[in-house]
XYZ file of C-alpha atoms in Angstrom:
192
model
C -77.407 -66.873 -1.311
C -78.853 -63.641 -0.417
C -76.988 -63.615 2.481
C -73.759 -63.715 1.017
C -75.023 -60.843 -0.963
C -75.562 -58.814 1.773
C -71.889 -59.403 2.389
C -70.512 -58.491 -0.481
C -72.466 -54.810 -0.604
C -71.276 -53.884 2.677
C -67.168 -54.873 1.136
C -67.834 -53.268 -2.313
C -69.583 -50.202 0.156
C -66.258 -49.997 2.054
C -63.937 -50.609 -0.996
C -65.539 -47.356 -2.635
C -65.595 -45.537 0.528
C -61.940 -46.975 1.143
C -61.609 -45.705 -2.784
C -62.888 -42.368 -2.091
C -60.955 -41.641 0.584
C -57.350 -42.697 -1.517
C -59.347 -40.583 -4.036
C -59.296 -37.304 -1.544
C -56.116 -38.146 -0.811
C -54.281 -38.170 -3.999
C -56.032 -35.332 -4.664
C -55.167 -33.589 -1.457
C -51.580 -34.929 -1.907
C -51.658 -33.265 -5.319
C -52.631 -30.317 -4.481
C -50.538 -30.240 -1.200
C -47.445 -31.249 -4.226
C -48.809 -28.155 -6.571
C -48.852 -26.047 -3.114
C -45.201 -27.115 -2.169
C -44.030 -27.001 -5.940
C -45.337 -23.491 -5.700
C -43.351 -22.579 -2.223
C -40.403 -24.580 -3.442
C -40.384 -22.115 -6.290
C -41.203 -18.943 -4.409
C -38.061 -20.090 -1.983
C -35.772 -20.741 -5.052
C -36.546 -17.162 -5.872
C -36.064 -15.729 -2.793
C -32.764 -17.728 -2.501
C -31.591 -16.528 -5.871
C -32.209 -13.197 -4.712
C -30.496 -13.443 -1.552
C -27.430 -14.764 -3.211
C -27.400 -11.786 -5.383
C -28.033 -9.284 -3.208
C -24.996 -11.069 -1.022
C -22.845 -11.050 -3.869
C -23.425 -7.158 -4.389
C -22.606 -6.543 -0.999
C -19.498 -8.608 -1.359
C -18.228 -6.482 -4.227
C -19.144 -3.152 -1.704
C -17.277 -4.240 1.441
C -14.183 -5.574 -1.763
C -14.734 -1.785 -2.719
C -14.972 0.114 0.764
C -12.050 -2.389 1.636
C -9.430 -1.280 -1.351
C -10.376 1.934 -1.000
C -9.220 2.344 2.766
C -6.409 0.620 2.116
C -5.590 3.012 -0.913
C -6.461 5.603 1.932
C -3.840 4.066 4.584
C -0.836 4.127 1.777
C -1.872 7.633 0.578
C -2.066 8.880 4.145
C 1.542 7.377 5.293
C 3.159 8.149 1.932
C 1.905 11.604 2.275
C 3.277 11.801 6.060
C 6.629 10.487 4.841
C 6.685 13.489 2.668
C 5.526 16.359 5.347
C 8.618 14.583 7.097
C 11.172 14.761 4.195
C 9.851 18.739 3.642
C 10.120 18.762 7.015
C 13.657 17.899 7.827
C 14.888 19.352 4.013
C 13.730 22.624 5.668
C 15.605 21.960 8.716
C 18.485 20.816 7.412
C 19.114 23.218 4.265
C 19.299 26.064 7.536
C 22.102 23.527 8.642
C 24.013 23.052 5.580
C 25.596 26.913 5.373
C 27.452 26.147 8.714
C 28.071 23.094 7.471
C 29.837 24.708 4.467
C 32.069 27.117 6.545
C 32.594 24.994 8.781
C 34.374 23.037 6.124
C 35.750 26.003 4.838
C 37.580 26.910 8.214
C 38.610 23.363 8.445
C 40.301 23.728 5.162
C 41.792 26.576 6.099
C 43.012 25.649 9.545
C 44.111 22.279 8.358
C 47.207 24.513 6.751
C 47.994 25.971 10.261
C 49.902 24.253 12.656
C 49.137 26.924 15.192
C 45.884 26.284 14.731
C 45.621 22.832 15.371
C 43.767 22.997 18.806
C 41.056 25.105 16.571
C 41.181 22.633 14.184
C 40.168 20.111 16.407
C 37.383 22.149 18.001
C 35.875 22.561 14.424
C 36.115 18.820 13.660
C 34.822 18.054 16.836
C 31.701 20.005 15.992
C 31.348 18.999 12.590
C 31.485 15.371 13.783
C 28.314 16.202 15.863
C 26.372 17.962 13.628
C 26.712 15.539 10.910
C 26.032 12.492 13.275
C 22.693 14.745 14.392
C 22.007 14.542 10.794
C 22.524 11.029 10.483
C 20.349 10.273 13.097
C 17.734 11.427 11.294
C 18.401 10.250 8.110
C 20.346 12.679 6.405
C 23.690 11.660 4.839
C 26.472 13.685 2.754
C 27.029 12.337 -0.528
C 29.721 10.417 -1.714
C 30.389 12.270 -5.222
C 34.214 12.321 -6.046
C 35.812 9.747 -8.232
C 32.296 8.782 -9.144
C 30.204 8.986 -12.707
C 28.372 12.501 -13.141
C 24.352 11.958 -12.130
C 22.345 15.004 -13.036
C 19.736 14.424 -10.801
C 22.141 14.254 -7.835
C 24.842 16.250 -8.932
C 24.884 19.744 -9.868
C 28.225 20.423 -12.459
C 29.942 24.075 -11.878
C 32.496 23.466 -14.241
C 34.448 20.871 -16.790
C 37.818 20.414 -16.630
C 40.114 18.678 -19.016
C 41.814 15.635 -17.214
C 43.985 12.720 -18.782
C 43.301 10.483 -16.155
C 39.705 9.847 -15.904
C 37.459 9.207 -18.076
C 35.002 11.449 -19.310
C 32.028 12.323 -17.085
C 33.896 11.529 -13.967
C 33.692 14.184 -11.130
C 37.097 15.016 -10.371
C 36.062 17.832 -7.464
C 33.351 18.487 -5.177
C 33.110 22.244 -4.728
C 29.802 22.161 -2.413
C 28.907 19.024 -0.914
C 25.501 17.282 -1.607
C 22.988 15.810 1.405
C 20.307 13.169 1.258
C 17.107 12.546 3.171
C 16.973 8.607 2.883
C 16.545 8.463 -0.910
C 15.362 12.307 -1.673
C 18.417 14.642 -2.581
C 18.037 17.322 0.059
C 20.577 19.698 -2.078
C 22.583 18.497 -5.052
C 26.230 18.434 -4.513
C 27.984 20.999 -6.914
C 31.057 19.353 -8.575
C 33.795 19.926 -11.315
C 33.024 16.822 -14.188
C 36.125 15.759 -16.419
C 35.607 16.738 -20.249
């Protein structure tokens, strides 16, 4: 029976060595699980900060974004209005030959000697307003229409039964638009 005692020892011998070693492990494991806790924590950090950091520089490049596009409407809106000072200039030197040209078509219109005159004035009128027009300038429309102060400019009011009050009944000086800017305000005679 001593024999089979010698067995045994050497089994219980490798059982606690085979126990010591799932000893080292679990405790290697354990600390390998504190170690990776402690990395897993470190890298939840560093993620957290990342996605902060990321949304900051979201919110910049949103910023720097609206701000050059503010930029790009200020910069076009403020070249559509060197171009409206731009052509008002131009064309309020226009307008007074504009005017007598008018005038002498008035006059000449009376004239049947004239008429080959007459024509000749038209003729140039014609051009100069469709040079206008071709760059966006337009007379205004006024007679037989409601008084507007901010595109009308009243010289007079006249009594008259058959409009309504408010009504421009004559334009003495005509008006001119750039697009939708008055250029010069079209003097007219309003009904009382």
């Amino acid at each position: 029976m001593a024999k089979k005692k010698d067995t045994q020892e050497p089994v219980n011998k490798e059982e606690e060595i085979i126990k010591e070693k799932a000893a080292d492990s679990e405790k290697k494991t354990a600390k390998k699980e504190k170690k990776d806790d402690k990395e897993l924590l470190k890298l939840k950090d560093e993620n957290e900060k990342l996605k902060n950091e990321a949304g900051k520089l979201k919110e910049t490049a949103q910023r720097i974004q609206a701000e050059f596009d503010n930029y790009r409407r200020r910069s076009l809106s403020d070249g559509e209005q060197q171009k409206a000072k731009a052509a008002s200039s131009v064309v309020n030197a226009i307008l007074p030959a504009l005017d007598s040209m008018d005038e002498a078509i008035k006059v000449y219109s009376e004239d049947e000697e004239k008429k080959e005159l007459l024509e000749g004035f038209e003729k140039i009128q014609k051009q100069l307003l469709d040079s206008l027009a071709s760059i966006g300038v337009s007379a205004m429309d006024c007679e037989g229409k409601e008084f507007d102060p901010n595109l009308h400019e009243a010289v007079m009011m006249q009594e008259c039964n058959d409009k309504d009050s408010g009504i421009i009944i004559t334009v003495f000086r005509k008006g001119y638009m750039y697009k939708e800017s008055v250029v010069r305000h079209a003097q007219v005679i309003v009904s009382k």
